[in-house]
Amino acid sequence: MLHGYQRPDIEVADYFDEHGALIPYGQRWDEQPPAESYSLTSHVQRFAPVPQVAQALLDCLREQFEVRCFEDPGLARHMRIQPGHVVRSVRVFPMDSRCAPLGMVFTTFPAVHLELGALYRATFPPCGCDGCDEVVPEILEELEIQVSAAASGGFGEFLDRGMDRLVHCFDVDGTGFGEQSRGLEDISPARLARARAILPSSRVWAPWPLR
């Protein structure tokens, strides 16, 4: 995890269903969730810790590393997030081109859209609907892992041309790389061309320079 980073104190609240029963998030559905639950987003305020943790991570990055950090409304447009949903957009560029750049878009949901390196994107929470039944502590941990990996030199990114896929890997504290992959069909030729120009030849982005 990031040196000097400490997760802010998070207020954990209980939420109840229409019958007054406590909702056990993460264990809400014994079997397949009801179809209508995928179109419901009740108690979205439970995701309020996500932007709090994201801001704490940004603060730590600014304090610990040689970076340029600035507001960039264009990032939200680049990620195709509707303007009415955007709270703020932030870019962080390490002062070394061998390091993975980072971007965060905070939205009203509340959620955080993360961009790392050349082509990696993720959203926290990934969905937020009742059917997906996401667990906030797990979301926070994954956000911390991905940002920490990028800053510490544990973020890998490369194009696997043989398999026609994009591969991302995360390693924090030497625990080993966890791999994610996706096809290239929904990435525009222009984005792929830009990515090829900056992707690290070693397949792993360099650690960010410390202050």
XYZ file of N, CA and C in Angstrom:
633
model
N 0.847 -1.199 0.000
C 0.000 0.000 0.000
C 0.882 1.249 0.000
N 0.319 2.364 -0.393
C 1.071 3.609 -0.495
C 1.697 3.994 0.840
N 2.997 4.326 0.801
C 3.656 4.810 2.010
C 3.023 6.137 2.426
N 2.662 6.239 3.690
C 2.071 7.464 4.202
C 0.570 7.557 4.044
N -0.013 6.583 3.333
C -1.468 6.626 3.145
C -2.187 5.989 4.322
N -3.238 6.645 4.754
C -4.101 6.085 5.785
C -5.541 6.316 5.363
N -6.294 5.249 5.317
C -7.698 5.391 4.926
C -8.414 6.299 5.919
N -9.188 7.265 5.419
C -9.924 8.144 6.340
C -10.954 7.368 7.141
N -11.301 7.909 8.295
C -12.344 7.283 9.104
C -13.655 7.303 8.324
N -14.240 6.145 8.175
C -15.459 5.996 7.379
C -16.635 5.716 8.302
N -17.686 6.470 8.112
C -18.904 6.230 8.884
C -19.722 5.152 8.186
N -19.892 4.030 8.856
C -20.645 2.912 8.294
C -22.050 2.931 8.872
N -23.027 3.059 8.006
C -24.422 3.117 8.440
C -25.134 1.820 8.074
N -26.170 1.507 8.814
C -27.029 0.371 8.488
C -28.183 0.856 7.625
N -28.612 -0.014 6.720
C -29.741 0.312 5.848
C -30.768 -0.804 5.938
N -32.029 -0.415 5.777
C -33.128 -1.346 5.999
C -34.046 -1.375 4.787
N -34.662 -2.533 4.564
C -35.582 -2.658 3.435
C -36.960 -2.135 3.807
N -37.917 -2.286 2.880
C -39.257 -1.727 3.096
C -40.004 -2.404 4.233
N -39.504 -3.560 4.691
C -40.131 -4.263 5.811
C -39.427 -3.975 7.136
N -38.414 -3.118 7.093
C -37.690 -2.779 8.310
C -36.577 -3.740 8.664
N -36.266 -4.686 7.764
C -35.202 -5.658 8.026
C -33.856 -5.102 7.557
N -32.819 -5.386 8.325
C -31.474 -4.956 7.966
C -31.054 -5.587 6.639
N -30.487 -4.789 5.748
C -30.023 -5.298 4.456
C -28.586 -5.805 4.611
N -28.353 -7.101 4.424
C -26.990 -7.650 4.556
C -26.240 -7.547 3.228
N -25.702 -6.383 2.933
C -25.050 -6.188 1.641
C -23.917 -7.189 1.448
N -23.868 -7.734 0.244
C -22.910 -8.785 -0.073
C -23.486 -10.166 0.115
N -24.565 -10.268 0.879
C -25.240 -11.548 1.108
C -26.751 -11.360 1.005
N -27.134 -10.420 0.178
C -28.544 -10.032 0.130
C -29.410 -11.084 -0.549
N -28.854 -11.750 -1.543
C -29.652 -12.675 -2.344
C -29.158 -14.101 -2.135
N -30.055 -14.984 -1.711
C -29.695 -16.388 -1.542
C -29.501 -17.069 -2.891
N -30.312 -16.658 -3.868
C -30.223 -17.245 -5.195
C -30.074 -16.114 -6.206
N -30.608 -16.302 -7.400
C -30.546 -15.273 -8.428
C -31.337 -14.047 -7.988
N -30.737 -12.843 -8.052
C -31.478 -11.633 -7.674
C -32.705 -11.444 -8.555
N -33.762 -10.853 -8.022
C -34.936 -10.564 -8.849
C -34.553 -9.684 -10.031
N -35.181 -9.905 -11.164
C -34.835 -9.168 -12.382
C -34.953 -7.667 -12.175
N -35.988 -7.245 -11.433
C -36.207 -5.807 -11.256
C -35.124 -5.152 -10.395
N -34.378 -5.958 -9.619
C -33.357 -5.380 -8.739
C -32.206 -4.762 -9.531
N -32.036 -5.191 -10.780
C -30.949 -4.649 -11.597
C -31.250 -3.249 -12.129
N -32.486 -2.819 -11.978
C -32.842 -1.459 -12.402
C -33.093 -0.544 -11.208
N -32.806 -1.030 -9.999
C -33.011 -0.241 -8.783
C -31.661 0.138 -8.173
N -31.578 1.375 -7.703
C -30.373 1.837 -6.999
C -30.807 2.530 -5.712
N -31.197 1.736 -4.741
C -31.626 2.293 -3.461
C -30.427 2.455 -2.533
N -30.529 3.434 -1.629
C -29.487 3.692 -0.626
C -28.122 3.954 -1.273
N -28.108 4.766 -2.328
C -26.821 5.038 -2.992
C -25.871 5.803 -2.077
N -26.407 6.420 -1.025
C -25.540 7.170 -0.112
C -24.548 6.256 0.602
N -24.786 4.953 0.557
C -23.829 4.039 1.193
C -22.488 4.036 0.466
N -22.471 4.540 -0.776
C -21.224 4.620 -1.536
C -20.467 5.923 -1.292
N -20.958 6.762 -0.391
C -20.295 8.042 -0.108
C -18.832 7.890 0.308
N -18.425 6.799 0.978
C -16.998 6.660 1.314
C -16.081 6.547 0.101
N -16.613 6.175 -1.056
C -15.748 5.979 -2.227
C -15.038 7.275 -2.622
N -15.749 8.391 -2.841
C -15.023 9.630 -3.148
C -14.162 10.134 -1.995
N -14.539 9.828 -0.758
C -13.701 10.223 0.376
C -12.339 9.531 0.311
N -12.361 8.241 0.044
C -11.113 7.482 -0.058
C -10.320 7.912 -1.289
N -11.006 8.160 -2.394
C -10.319 8.619 -3.604
C -9.594 9.939 -3.354
N -10.240 10.857 -2.637
C -9.600 12.133 -2.333
C -8.396 11.937 -1.422
N -8.510 11.036 -0.457
C -7.373 10.754 0.427
C -6.201 10.180 -0.366
N -6.493 9.347 -1.351
C -5.438 8.803 -2.202
C -4.775 9.908 -3.021
N -5.579 10.808 -3.586
C -5.020 11.930 -4.336
C -4.124 12.793 -3.450
N -4.582 13.069 -2.242
C -3.783 13.880 -1.314
C -2.442 13.209 -1.028
N -2.467 11.895 -0.841
C -1.237 11.157 -0.560
C -0.298 11.187 -1.763
N -0.840 11.029 -2.955
C -0.010 11.059 -4.159
C 0.692 12.403 -4.306
N -0.036 13.478 -4.043
C 0.558 14.817 -4.150
C 1.660 15.021 -3.111
N 1.457 14.476 -1.919
C 2.418 14.674 -0.835
C 3.675 13.812 -0.994
N 3.518 12.617 -1.544
C 4.609 11.647 -1.544
C 5.421 11.612 -2.836
N 4.842 12.079 -3.948
C 5.485 11.872 -5.243
C 5.660 13.180 -6.010
N 6.621 13.167 -6.932
C 6.849 14.300 -7.827
C 5.831 14.216 -8.963
N 4.786 15.008 -8.856
C 3.694 14.928 -9.825
C 3.162 16.315 -10.159
N 2.466 16.379 -11.284
C 1.613 17.524 -11.602
C 0.177 17.061 -11.410
N -0.580 17.787 -10.610
C -1.966 17.439 -10.327
C -2.834 18.647 -10.635
N -3.852 18.458 -11.468
C -4.666 19.601 -11.871
C -6.065 19.147 -12.281
N -7.000 20.084 -12.184
C -8.375 19.842 -12.621
C -8.414 19.842 -14.149
N -9.132 18.888 -14.723
C -9.236 18.794 -16.181
C -10.635 18.326 -16.571
N -11.558 19.264 -16.846
C -12.912 18.880 -17.267
C -12.912 18.011 -18.520
N -11.870 18.139 -19.329
C -11.795 17.340 -20.544
C -11.695 15.852 -20.282
N -11.208 15.469 -19.102
C -11.100 14.051 -18.776
C -12.475 13.401 -18.744
N -13.446 14.063 -18.137
C -14.803 13.514 -18.075
C -15.390 13.367 -19.474
N -15.146 14.344 -20.329
C -15.631 14.237 -21.713
C -14.946 13.074 -22.419
N -13.655 12.943 -22.191
C -12.881 11.855 -22.791
C -13.430 10.494 -22.364
N -13.908 10.399 -21.126
C -14.456 9.146 -20.612
C -15.954 9.025 -20.866
N -16.513 10.007 -21.569
C -17.925 10.008 -21.974
C -18.869 9.956 -20.779
N -18.551 10.750 -19.784
C -19.420 10.883 -18.616
C -20.258 12.137 -18.802
N -21.550 12.024 -18.628
C -22.446 13.147 -18.874
C -22.100 14.317 -17.955
N -22.048 15.536 -18.507
C -21.631 16.707 -17.718
C -22.442 16.908 -16.445
N -23.740 16.627 -16.492
C -24.574 16.826 -15.318
C -24.263 15.892 -14.170
N -23.508 14.836 -14.446
C -23.155 13.866 -13.407
C -21.785 14.132 -12.791
N -21.035 15.060 -13.373
C -19.644 15.267 -12.964
C -19.547 16.258 -11.811
N -18.830 15.875 -10.770
C -18.508 16.774 -9.660
C -17.167 17.448 -9.927
N -16.166 16.665 -10.285
C -14.848 17.202 -10.637
C -14.036 16.141 -11.360
N -13.073 16.602 -12.149
C -12.174 15.710 -12.881
C -10.741 16.115 -12.564
N -9.923 15.143 -12.221
C -8.549 15.415 -11.791
C -7.582 14.519 -12.555
N -6.498 15.107 -13.033
C -5.415 14.337 -13.647
C -4.159 14.453 -12.782
N -3.409 13.361 -12.731
C -2.131 13.338 -12.017
C -1.080 12.752 -12.956
N -0.062 13.557 -13.260
C 1.026 13.116 -14.127
C 2.324 13.050 -13.327
N 2.913 11.859 -13.177
C 4.238 11.768 -12.556
C 5.265 12.494 -13.422
N 6.296 13.022 -12.796
C 7.331 13.764 -13.515
C 8.360 12.814 -14.128
N 7.876 11.760 -14.729
C 8.706 10.777 -15.419
C 7.790 10.061 -16.398
N 8.081 10.147 -17.673
C 7.194 9.593 -18.697
C 7.136 8.073 -18.683
N 8.024 7.434 -17.930
C 7.982 5.972 -17.822
C 6.927 5.504 -16.827
N 6.317 6.444 -16.127
C 5.335 6.128 -15.084
C 3.913 6.280 -15.621
N 3.008 5.514 -15.054
C 1.617 5.536 -15.497
C 0.913 6.802 -15.025
N 0.328 7.581 -15.935
C -0.508 8.705 -15.509
C -1.807 8.196 -14.900
N -2.460 9.077 -14.163
C -3.689 8.699 -13.454
C -4.729 9.797 -13.626
N -5.975 9.401 -13.740
C -7.070 10.358 -13.774
C -8.234 9.854 -12.941
N -8.944 10.773 -12.303
C -10.136 10.429 -11.533
C -11.249 11.408 -11.864
N -12.437 10.856 -12.098
C -13.633 11.675 -12.268
C -14.595 11.323 -11.140
N -14.938 12.325 -10.341
C -15.890 12.161 -9.240
C -17.281 12.499 -9.772
N -18.256 11.631 -9.510
C -19.608 11.868 -10.004
C -20.610 11.937 -8.861
N -21.798 12.384 -9.201
C -22.832 12.626 -8.200
C -23.444 11.344 -7.664
N -23.137 10.196 -8.226
C -23.858 8.950 -7.876
C -23.970 8.671 -6.388
N -22.923 8.573 -5.560
C -21.517 8.948 -5.732
C -20.660 7.773 -6.226
N -19.746 8.113 -7.151
C -18.831 7.116 -7.694
C -17.553 7.815 -8.135
N -16.544 7.003 -8.416
C -15.276 7.506 -8.935
C -14.894 6.671 -10.149
N -14.608 7.353 -11.249
C -14.126 6.701 -12.466
C -12.612 6.888 -12.514
N -11.902 5.786 -12.619
C -10.441 5.796 -12.573
C -9.867 5.487 -13.947
N -8.849 6.239 -14.342
C -8.102 5.950 -15.567
C -6.629 5.832 -15.197
N -5.982 4.767 -15.653
C -4.564 4.534 -15.379
C -3.835 4.194 -16.670
N -2.591 4.647 -16.769
C -1.768 4.269 -17.895
C -2.333 4.724 -19.220
N -2.273 3.836 -20.213
C -2.712 4.174 -21.560
C -4.189 3.897 -21.793
N -4.684 2.760 -21.278
C -6.029 2.331 -21.660
C -6.873 1.792 -20.512
N -6.329 1.735 -19.297
C -7.099 1.115 -18.220
C -8.145 2.066 -17.667
N -9.361 1.556 -17.502
C -10.436 2.310 -16.867
C -11.232 1.391 -15.946
N -11.679 1.947 -14.839
C -12.522 1.206 -13.902
C -13.423 2.196 -13.189
N -14.550 1.700 -12.720
C -15.504 2.532 -11.994
C -15.753 1.924 -10.623
N -15.806 2.766 -9.623
C -16.021 2.341 -8.230
C -17.225 3.085 -7.671
N -18.345 2.428 -7.391
C -18.609 1.010 -7.626
C -18.767 0.704 -9.109
N -18.520 -0.547 -9.520
C -18.665 -0.891 -10.932
C -20.079 -0.686 -11.456
N -21.085 -0.917 -10.608
C -22.474 -0.744 -11.036
C -23.259 0.094 -10.034
N -23.494 -0.464 -8.847
C -24.236 0.259 -7.821
C -25.692 -0.119 -7.712
N -26.163 -1.022 -8.581
C -27.578 -1.395 -8.517
C -27.818 -2.379 -7.378
N -29.088 -2.542 -7.015
C -29.439 -3.451 -5.930
C -29.090 -4.894 -6.274
N -29.262 -5.267 -7.554
C -29.000 -6.641 -7.950
C -27.548 -7.036 -7.786
N -26.633 -6.138 -8.114
C -25.201 -6.465 -8.014
C -24.732 -6.568 -6.567
N -25.445 -5.889 -5.649
C -25.221 -6.099 -4.215
C -23.752 -5.916 -3.817
N -23.136 -4.842 -4.301
C -21.708 -4.632 -4.056
C -21.437 -4.235 -2.606
N -20.260 -4.610 -2.129
C -19.867 -4.394 -0.740
C -18.872 -3.239 -0.684
N -19.202 -2.200 0.039
C -18.390 -0.984 0.038
C -16.951 -1.230 0.498
N -16.682 -1.932 1.604
C -15.280 -2.144 1.994
C -14.448 -2.812 0.902
N -15.044 -3.728 0.152
C -14.316 -4.387 -0.934
C -14.028 -3.405 -2.066
N -14.967 -2.516 -2.340
C -14.769 -1.495 -3.369
C -13.620 -0.573 -2.974
N -13.608 -0.146 -1.724
C -12.545 0.742 -1.241
C -11.186 0.067 -1.340
N -11.121 -1.191 -0.959
C -9.848 -1.912 -0.999
C -9.335 -2.038 -2.432
N -10.222 -2.323 -3.372
C -9.796 -2.473 -4.762
C -9.303 -1.147 -5.332
N -9.968 -0.055 -4.993
C -9.515 1.267 -5.430
C -8.121 1.563 -4.876
N -7.922 1.295 -3.604
C -6.612 1.523 -2.978
C -5.531 0.659 -3.621
N -5.859 -0.591 -3.915
C -4.889 -1.505 -4.524
C -4.455 -1.002 -5.895
N -5.412 -0.584 -6.703
C -5.080 -0.184 -8.068
C -4.265 1.108 -8.099
N -4.646 2.077 -7.293
C -3.882 3.326 -7.243
C -2.493 3.071 -6.670
N -2.409 2.286 -5.620
C -1.111 1.967 -5.014
C -0.206 1.233 -5.995
N -0.769 0.304 -6.750
C 0.021 -0.445 -7.725
C 0.598 0.481 -8.786
N -0.215 1.419 -9.268
C 0.257 2.347 -10.295
C 1.422 3.189 -9.788
N 1.327 3.671 -8.557
C 2.367 4.548 -8.015
C 3.629 3.793 -7.616
N 3.491 2.537 -7.254
C 4.628 1.779 -6.720
C 5.365 0.957 -7.766
N 4.923 1.009 -9.019
C 5.569 0.211 -10.054
C 5.014 -1.190 -10.157
N 3.816 -1.388 -9.642
C 3.179 -2.695 -9.691
C 2.018 -2.770 -10.660
N 1.998 -1.866 -11.648
C 0.916 -1.848 -12.631
C 1.474 -2.222 -13.996
N 1.008 -3.349 -14.524
C 1.427 -3.800 -15.840
C 0.334 -3.579 -16.867
N 0.746 -3.253 -18.081
C -0.219 -2.986 -19.153
C 0.443 -3.303 -20.490
N -0.197 -4.177 -21.280
C 0.377 -4.499 -22.585
C -0.694 -5.056 -23.517
N -0.403 -4.989 -24.797
C -1.272 -5.537 -25.832
C -0.764 -6.925 -26.201
N -1.614 -7.914 -26.031
C -1.292 -9.292 -26.414
C -1.820 -9.493 -27.828
N -0.969 -9.259 -28.808
C -1.419 -9.309 -30.199
C -1.800 -10.721 -30.623
N -1.121 -11.723 -30.074
C -1.444 -13.097 -30.433
C -2.863 -13.480 -30.055
N -3.310 -12.962 -28.892
C -4.662 -13.261 -28.407
C -5.634 -12.129 -28.711
N -5.129 -11.060 -29.347
C -5.957 -9.906 -29.700
C -6.685 -9.379 -28.462
N -5.909 -9.090 -27.424
C -6.508 -8.620 -26.179
C -5.584 -7.610 -25.505
N -6.181 -6.844 -24.589
C -5.468 -5.890 -23.748
C -5.364 -6.488 -22.355
N -4.168 -6.476 -21.788
C -3.943 -7.106 -20.483
C -3.487 -6.060 -19.477
N -4.084 -6.104 -18.287
C -3.672 -5.258 -17.171
C -3.374 -6.147 -15.969
N -2.325 -5.794 -15.226
C -1.924 -6.559 -14.049
C -1.668 -5.605 -12.889
N -2.005 -6.053 -11.683
C -1.792 -5.248 -10.480
C -1.060 -6.082 -9.440
N -0.015 -5.491 -8.873
C 0.740 -6.153 -7.816
C 1.032 -5.127 -6.725
N 0.642 -5.420 -5.505
C 0.892 -4.520 -4.379
C 1.631 -5.292 -3.296
N 2.705 -4.705 -2.807
C 3.479 -5.290 -1.705
C 4.042 -6.664 -2.056
N 4.303 -6.889 -3.348
C 4.945 -8.130 -3.749
C 4.097 -9.365 -3.581
N 2.788 -9.215 -3.547
C 1.909 -10.367 -3.345
C 1.622 -11.108 -4.642
N 2.086 -10.601 -5.767
C 1.859 -11.260 -7.047
C 0.877 -10.491 -7.910
N 1.016 -10.641 -9.211
C 0.187 -9.903 -10.151
C -1.169 -10.580 -10.337
N -2.228 -9.782 -10.173
C -3.562 -10.220 -10.546
C -3.860 -9.680 -11.932
N -4.304 -10.533 -12.839
C -4.435 -10.157 -14.242
C -5.884 -9.952 -14.643
N -6.110 -8.920 -15.435
C -7.396 -8.666 -16.065
C -7.154 -8.515 -17.556
N -8.067 -9.007 -18.379
C -7.903 -8.846 -19.817
C -9.245 -8.554 -20.464
N -9.189 -7.955 -21.636
C -10.391 -7.626 -22.397
C -10.034 -7.622 -23.875
N -11.047 -7.768 -24.716
C -10.835 -7.701 -26.153
C -10.584 -6.278 -26.614
N -10.146 -6.152 -27.860
C -9.798 -4.847 -28.407
C -10.891 -4.268 -29.294
N -11.988 -4.995 -29.478
C -12.971 -4.593 -30.476
C -13.665 -3.275 -30.154
N -13.765 -2.913 -28.873
C -14.459 -1.669 -28.521
C -13.491 -0.505 -28.284
N -12.232 -0.679 -28.643
C -11.241 0.398 -28.537
C -10.977 0.939 -29.936
N -11.127 2.229 -30.099
C -10.987 2.829 -31.427
C -9.551 2.700 -31.935
N -9.356 2.658 -33.251
C -7.997 2.608 -33.800
C -7.133 3.779 -33.335
N -7.749 4.953 -33.181
C -6.983 6.123 -32.740
C -6.472 5.930 -31.314
N -7.327 5.409 -30.422
C -6.893 5.170 -29.040
C -5.808 4.105 -28.987
N -5.958 3.061 -29.800
C -4.944 2.013 -29.822
C -3.604 2.559 -30.308
N -3.661 3.415 -31.311
C -2.419 3.994 -31.832
C -1.726 4.840 -30.773
N -2.504 5.652 -30.051
C -1.914 6.473 -28.986
C -1.335 5.592 -27.883
N -2.060 4.502 -27.563
C -1.593 3.606 -26.507
C -0.273 2.947 -26.888
N -0.170 2.491 -28.121
C 1.065 1.827 -28.555
C 2.273 2.748 -28.437
N 2.021 4.043 -28.574
C 3.123 5.008 -28.525
C 3.675 5.206 -27.120
N 2.879 4.891 -26.092
C 3.328 5.169 -24.722
C 3.411 3.937 -23.832
N 2.861 2.795 -24.267
C 2.921 1.601 -23.427
C 4.372 1.221 -23.141
N 4.667 0.806 -21.904
C 6.051 0.469 -21.549
C 6.523 -0.795 -22.262
N 7.727 -0.760 -22.805
C 8.272 -1.930 -23.504
C 8.468 -3.107 -22.552
N 8.667 -2.804 -21.267
C 8.844 -3.855 -20.262
C 7.525 -4.472 -19.819
N 6.417 -3.893 -20.300
C 5.052 -4.313 -19.947
C 4.629 -3.858 -18.554
N 5.527 -3.246 -17.802
C 5.200 -2.761 -16.460
C 5.619 -1.298 -16.357
N 4.700 -0.452 -15.888
C 5.017 0.965 -15.708
C 5.982 1.137 -14.537
N 6.835 2.140 -14.640
C 7.859 2.388 -13.620
C 7.251 2.993 -12.355
N 7.922 2.825 -11.208
C 7.456 3.476 -9.969
C 7.500 4.993 -10.108
N 6.558 5.647 -9.490
C 6.541 7.110 -9.509
C 7.718 7.651 -8.703
N 8.308 8.769 -9.141
C 9.430 9.357 -8.398
C 8.966 9.989 -7.086
N 9.677 9.668 -6.029
C 9.347 10.218 -4.712
C 9.831 11.659 -4.593
N 9.179 12.413 -3.716
C 9.647 13.766 -3.408
C 10.931 13.699 -2.580
